[in-house]
Amino acid sequence: MPVKILMVCLGNICRSPLAEGILESKLPKENFIVDSAGTGSWHVGHAPDKRSIAVAQKNGLCIDGQKGRQFKTSDFDEFDYIYVMDNSNYRDIIHLAKTPEHKSKVNLILNELFPDENVDVPDPYYGAVNGFDNVYQMLNEVAEIIAKKLIEKHS
Ligand code: 4NP
């Protein structure tokens, strides 16, 4: 059975599609499945934001086949690890969790890089273009750590 990892942000068009593509590129496909979802429903069925597609492409990744979807409570059973991009996503998802086991699957992604500091991946949606480069660099750095841990633990 492959290990399943879910990346969560607000819209599922900027940060979590990048997180999905980046982590997926660092894990062997046979053993791991990476997906993403948004806490909101505005972008269900949409492709990632053009600026996320562009920054991914600049770094050699293609994420334009992804389709936005909303987080659902069955994701708690479906996935082994749920990484959220910011503190607001964390509160929204924890609020939906019904059991301690479900809660324990949810972690703020940058806590893998800066333990216990509860740092947000900033939402680049309304910001400047280099916001996306910034987000890419952060996610690439943390995904390297996560991939290493997952491969060690599950291989
Ligand atoms: P994301 O960014 O959570 O990184 O996908 C956002 C994209 C769209 C919206 C909010 C955040 N929105 O309100 O439409």
PDB file of C-alpha atoms and ligand atoms in Angstrom:
ATOM      1  CA  MET A   1       0.000   0.000   0.000  1.00  0.00           C
ATOM      2  CA  PRO A   2       1.480   3.367  -0.957  1.00  0.00           C
ATOM      3  CA  VAL A   3       1.857   6.052   1.702  1.00  0.00           C
ATOM      4  CA  LYS A   4      -0.493   8.967   0.994  1.00  0.00           C
ATOM      5  CA  ILE A   5       0.318  12.611   1.670  1.00  0.00           C
ATOM      6  CA  LEU A   6      -2.116  15.526   1.303  1.00  0.00           C
ATOM      7  CA  MET A   7      -1.072  19.180   0.935  1.00  0.00           C
ATOM      8  CA  VAL A   8      -3.703  21.729   2.022  1.00  0.00           C
ATOM      9  CA  CYS A   9      -4.067  25.504   1.540  1.00  0.00           C
ATOM     10  CA  LEU A  10      -7.009  27.898   1.224  1.00  0.00           C
ATOM     11  CA  GLY A  11      -7.738  27.970  -2.509  1.00  0.00           C
ATOM     12  CA  ASN A  12      -5.821  24.906  -3.808  1.00  0.00           C
ATOM     13  CA  ILE A  13      -4.520  26.987  -6.703  1.00  0.00           C
ATOM     14  CA  CYS A  14      -1.299  28.645  -5.434  1.00  0.00           C
ATOM     15  CA  ARG A  15       0.588  26.978  -2.564  1.00  0.00           C
ATOM     16  CA  SER A  16      -0.683  23.408  -2.207  1.00  0.00           C
ATOM     17  CA  PRO A  17      -0.442  22.560  -5.940  1.00  0.00           C
ATOM     18  CA  LEU A  18       3.217  23.614  -5.776  1.00  0.00           C
ATOM     19  CA  ALA A  19       3.727  21.611  -2.580  1.00  0.00           C
ATOM     20  CA  GLU A  20       2.138  18.587  -4.266  1.00  0.00           C
ATOM     21  CA  GLY A  21       4.300  18.844  -7.394  1.00  0.00           C
ATOM     22  CA  ILE A  22       7.513  19.488  -5.498  1.00  0.00           C
ATOM     23  CA  LEU A  23       7.126  16.664  -2.968  1.00  0.00           C
ATOM     24  CA  GLU A  24       5.951  14.236  -5.647  1.00  0.00           C
ATOM     25  CA  SER A  25       9.117  14.945  -7.641  1.00  0.00           C
ATOM     26  CA  LYS A  26      11.261  13.909  -4.655  1.00  0.00           C
ATOM     27  CA  LEU A  27       9.508  10.602  -3.857  1.00  0.00           C
ATOM     28  CA  PRO A  28       9.492   7.252  -5.667  1.00  0.00           C
ATOM     29  CA  LYS A  29       6.099   6.896  -7.407  1.00  0.00           C
ATOM     30  CA  GLU A  30       5.694   3.206  -6.521  1.00  0.00           C
ATOM     31  CA  ASN A  31       5.547   3.856  -2.771  1.00  0.00           C
ATOM     32  CA  PHE A  32       4.037   7.310  -2.379  1.00  0.00           C
ATOM     33  CA  ILE A  33       0.976   9.222  -3.550  1.00  0.00           C
ATOM     34  CA  VAL A  34       0.809  13.017  -3.122  1.00  0.00           C
ATOM     35  CA  ASP A  35      -2.383  15.050  -3.577  1.00  0.00           C
ATOM     36  CA  SER A  36      -3.616  18.538  -2.623  1.00  0.00           C
ATOM     37  CA  ALA A  37      -6.870  20.218  -1.587  1.00  0.00           C
ATOM     38  CA  GLY A  38      -8.206  23.589  -0.448  1.00  0.00           C
ATOM     39  CA  THR A  39     -10.248  24.418   2.639  1.00  0.00           C
ATOM     40  CA  GLY A  40     -12.354  26.719   0.390  1.00  0.00           C
ATOM     41  CA  SER A  41     -14.490  25.768  -2.602  1.00  0.00           C
ATOM     42  CA  TRP A  42     -13.970  28.762  -4.944  1.00  0.00           C
ATOM     43  CA  HIS A  43     -11.522  26.976  -7.230  1.00  0.00           C
ATOM     44  CA  VAL A  44     -12.935  23.453  -7.419  1.00  0.00           C
ATOM     45  CA  GLY A  45     -12.143  22.033 -10.865  1.00  0.00           C
ATOM     46  CA  HIS A  46      -9.737  24.857 -11.721  1.00  0.00           C
ATOM     47  CA  ALA A  47      -6.133  24.468 -12.853  1.00  0.00           C
ATOM     48  CA  PRO A  48      -3.447  25.989 -10.585  1.00  0.00           C
ATOM     49  CA  ASP A  49      -2.855  29.766 -10.742  1.00  0.00           C
ATOM     50  CA  LYS A  50      -0.786  30.755 -13.810  1.00  0.00           C
ATOM     51  CA  ARG A  51       1.926  32.152 -11.552  1.00  0.00           C
ATOM     52  CA  SER A  52       2.303  28.804  -9.728  1.00  0.00           C
ATOM     53  CA  ILE A  53       2.427  26.973 -13.068  1.00  0.00           C
ATOM     54  CA  ALA A  54       5.104  29.424 -14.250  1.00  0.00           C
ATOM     55  CA  VAL A  55       7.344  29.150 -11.188  1.00  0.00           C
ATOM     56  CA  ALA A  56       7.046  25.352 -11.266  1.00  0.00           C
ATOM     57  CA  GLN A  57       7.971  25.314 -14.958  1.00  0.00           C
ATOM     58  CA  LYS A  58      10.941  27.596 -14.298  1.00  0.00           C
ATOM     59  CA  ASN A  59      12.154  24.950 -11.853  1.00  0.00           C
ATOM     60  CA  GLY A  60      11.518  22.009 -14.167  1.00  0.00           C
ATOM     61  CA  LEU A  61       8.144  20.845 -12.826  1.00  0.00           C
ATOM     62  CA  CYS A  62       4.846  20.566 -14.660  1.00  0.00           C
ATOM     63  CA  ILE A  63       1.794  21.099 -12.444  1.00  0.00           C
ATOM     64  CA  ASP A  64      -0.731  22.255 -15.048  1.00  0.00           C
ATOM     65  CA  GLY A  65      -2.614  18.934 -15.089  1.00  0.00           C
ATOM     66  CA  GLN A  66      -3.776  19.395 -11.496  1.00  0.00           C
ATOM     67  CA  LYS A  67      -7.428  20.200 -10.705  1.00  0.00           C
ATOM     68  CA  GLY A  68      -8.579  22.079  -7.613  1.00  0.00           C
ATOM     69  CA  ARG A  69     -10.707  20.275  -5.071  1.00  0.00           C
ATOM     70  CA  GLN A  70     -12.036  20.997  -1.594  1.00  0.00           C
ATOM     71  CA  PHE A  71     -10.834  19.147   1.502  1.00  0.00           C
ATOM     72  CA  LYS A  72     -13.371  16.594   2.725  1.00  0.00           C
ATOM     73  CA  THR A  73     -13.597  14.756   6.062  1.00  0.00           C
ATOM     74  CA  SER A  74     -12.971  11.367   4.392  1.00  0.00           C
ATOM     75  CA  ASP A  75      -9.456  12.709   3.610  1.00  0.00           C
ATOM     76  CA  PHE A  76      -8.618  12.062   7.265  1.00  0.00           C
ATOM     77  CA  ASP A  77      -9.011   8.314   6.636  1.00  0.00           C
ATOM     78  CA  GLU A  78      -7.685   8.363   3.085  1.00  0.00           C
ATOM     79  CA  PHE A  79      -4.339  10.065   3.859  1.00  0.00           C
ATOM     80  CA  ASP A  80      -1.503   9.179   6.228  1.00  0.00           C
ATOM     81  CA  TYR A  81      -0.035  12.695   6.446  1.00  0.00           C
ATOM     82  CA  ILE A  82      -1.803  16.038   6.033  1.00  0.00           C
ATOM     83  CA  TYR A  83       0.412  19.118   5.678  1.00  0.00           C
ATOM     84  CA  VAL A  84      -1.226  22.540   5.904  1.00  0.00           C
ATOM     85  CA  MET A  85       0.378  25.735   4.593  1.00  0.00           C
ATOM     86  CA  ASP A  86      -0.623  28.193   7.338  1.00  0.00           C
ATOM     87  CA  ASN A  87      -2.105  28.581  10.806  1.00  0.00           C
ATOM     88  CA  SER A  88      -5.515  29.479   9.447  1.00  0.00           C
ATOM     89  CA  ASN A  89      -5.617  26.254   7.366  1.00  0.00           C
ATOM     90  CA  TYR A  90      -4.527  24.393  10.509  1.00  0.00           C
ATOM     91  CA  ARG A  91      -7.446  25.752  12.544  1.00  0.00           C
ATOM     92  CA  ASP A  92      -9.933  25.001   9.749  1.00  0.00           C
ATOM     93  CA  ILE A  93      -8.775  21.414   9.295  1.00  0.00           C
ATOM     94  CA  ILE A  94      -8.393  20.601  13.003  1.00  0.00           C
ATOM     95  CA  HIS A  95     -11.932  21.889  13.492  1.00  0.00           C
ATOM     96  CA  LEU A  96     -13.162  19.187  11.072  1.00  0.00           C
ATOM     97  CA  ALA A  97     -11.186  16.370  12.748  1.00  0.00           C
ATOM     98  CA  LYS A  98     -13.359  14.118  14.921  1.00  0.00           C
ATOM     99  CA  THR A  99     -10.739  11.859  16.530  1.00  0.00           C
ATOM    100  CA  PRO A 100      -7.278  12.270  18.090  1.00  0.00           C
ATOM    101  CA  GLU A 101      -5.915  10.004  15.322  1.00  0.00           C
ATOM    102  CA  HIS A 102      -7.258  12.338  12.643  1.00  0.00           C
ATOM    103  CA  LYS A 103      -5.863  15.383  14.482  1.00  0.00           C
ATOM    104  CA  SER A 104      -2.466  13.751  14.797  1.00  0.00           C
ATOM    105  CA  LYS A 105      -2.173  13.467  11.012  1.00  0.00           C
ATOM    106  CA  VAL A 106      -2.300  17.265  10.581  1.00  0.00           C
ATOM    107  CA  ASN A 107       0.897  19.313  10.705  1.00  0.00           C
ATOM    108  CA  LEU A 108       1.946  22.801   9.695  1.00  0.00           C
ATOM    109  CA  ILE A 109       4.372  22.131   6.852  1.00  0.00           C
ATOM    110  CA  LEU A 110       7.116  24.599   7.871  1.00  0.00           C
ATOM    111  CA  ASN A 111       7.322  23.006  11.327  1.00  0.00           C
ATOM    112  CA  GLU A 112       9.349  20.298   9.562  1.00  0.00           C
ATOM    113  CA  LEU A 113      11.926  23.010   8.805  1.00  0.00           C
ATOM    114  CA  PHE A 114      11.493  25.260  11.868  1.00  0.00           C
ATOM    115  CA  PRO A 115      10.198  22.906  14.588  1.00  0.00           C
ATOM    116  CA  ASP A 116       7.503  24.351  16.883  1.00  0.00           C
ATOM    117  CA  GLU A 117       7.800  27.847  15.371  1.00  0.00           C
ATOM    118  CA  ASN A 118       4.415  27.679  13.604  1.00  0.00           C
ATOM    119  CA  VAL A 119       5.615  29.709  10.620  1.00  0.00           C
ATOM    120  CA  ASP A 120       3.157  30.248   7.721  1.00  0.00           C
ATOM    121  CA  VAL A 121       3.858  29.707   4.037  1.00  0.00           C
ATOM    122  CA  PRO A 122       2.632  33.195   3.039  1.00  0.00           C
ATOM    123  CA  ASP A 123      -0.334  33.307   0.677  1.00  0.00           C
ATOM    124  CA  PRO A 124       1.059  34.782  -2.587  1.00  0.00           C
ATOM    125  CA  TYR A 125      -2.367  35.154  -4.275  1.00  0.00           C
ATOM    126  CA  TYR A 126      -2.690  38.946  -3.947  1.00  0.00           C
ATOM    127  CA  GLY A 127       1.037  39.667  -3.774  1.00  0.00           C
ATOM    128  CA  ALA A 128       3.986  40.488  -6.019  1.00  0.00           C
ATOM    129  CA  VAL A 129       5.411  38.067  -8.577  1.00  0.00           C
ATOM    130  CA  ASN A 130       8.433  37.187  -6.467  1.00  0.00           C
ATOM    131  CA  GLY A 131       6.007  35.955  -3.793  1.00  0.00           C
ATOM    132  CA  PHE A 132       5.727  32.818  -5.880  1.00  0.00           C
ATOM    133  CA  ASP A 133       9.524  32.379  -6.102  1.00  0.00           C
ATOM    134  CA  ASN A 134       9.666  32.797  -2.368  1.00  0.00           C
ATOM    135  CA  VAL A 135       6.975  30.189  -1.788  1.00  0.00           C
ATOM    136  CA  TYR A 136       8.684  27.830  -4.238  1.00  0.00           C
ATOM    137  CA  GLN A 137      12.019  28.097  -2.395  1.00  0.00           C
ATOM    138  CA  MET A 138      10.421  27.511   1.013  1.00  0.00           C
ATOM    139  CA  LEU A 139       8.430  24.526  -0.206  1.00  0.00           C
ATOM    140  CA  ASN A 140      11.414  23.059  -2.017  1.00  0.00           C
ATOM    141  CA  GLU A 141      13.520  23.287   1.128  1.00  0.00           C
ATOM    142  CA  VAL A 142      10.923  21.717   3.402  1.00  0.00           C
ATOM    143  CA  ALA A 143       9.921  19.056   0.843  1.00  0.00           C
ATOM    144  CA  GLU A 144      13.534  17.871   0.787  1.00  0.00           C
ATOM    145  CA  ILE A 145      13.358  17.241   4.545  1.00  0.00           C
ATOM    146  CA  ILE A 146       9.925  15.614   4.368  1.00  0.00           C
ATOM    147  CA  ALA A 147      10.943  13.340   1.476  1.00  0.00           C
ATOM    148  CA  LYS A 148      14.048  12.190   3.314  1.00  0.00           C
ATOM    149  CA  LYS A 149      12.047  11.394   6.457  1.00  0.00           C
ATOM    150  CA  LEU A 150       9.304   9.576   4.564  1.00  0.00           C
ATOM    151  CA  ILE A 151      11.748   7.506   2.531  1.00  0.00           C
ATOM    152  CA  GLU A 152      13.646   6.525   5.681  1.00  0.00           C
ATOM    153  CA  LYS A 153      10.472   5.648   7.545  1.00  0.00           C
ATOM    154  CA  HIS A 154       8.598   3.783   4.811  1.00  0.00           C
ATOM    155  CA  SER A 155      11.171   2.079   2.626  1.00  0.00           C
TER     156      SER A 155
HETATM  157  P1  4NP B   1      -3.797  29.416  -2.069  1.00  0.00           P
HETATM  158  O1  4NP B   1      -4.073  30.944  -2.442  1.00  0.00           O
HETATM  159  O2  4NP B   1      -4.545  29.163  -0.760  1.00  0.00           O
HETATM  160  O3  4NP B   1      -2.335  29.336  -1.885  1.00  0.00           O
HETATM  161  O4  4NP B   1      -4.329  28.589  -3.202  1.00  0.00           O
HETATM  162  C1  4NP B   1      -5.373  31.461  -2.591  1.00  0.00           C
HETATM  163  C2  4NP B   1      -5.985  31.408  -3.823  1.00  0.00           C
HETATM  164  C3  4NP B   1      -7.250  31.923  -3.984  1.00  0.00           C
HETATM  165  C4  4NP B   1      -7.902  32.480  -2.907  1.00  0.00           C
HETATM  166  C5  4NP B   1      -7.297  32.519  -1.676  1.00  0.00           C
HETATM  167  C6  4NP B   1      -6.022  32.010  -1.515  1.00  0.00           C
HETATM  168  N1  4NP B   1      -9.199  33.042  -3.082  1.00  0.00           N
HETATM  169  O5  4NP B   1      -9.720  33.636  -2.114  1.00  0.00           O
HETATM  170  O6  4NP B   1      -9.787  32.920  -4.165  1.00  0.00           O
END
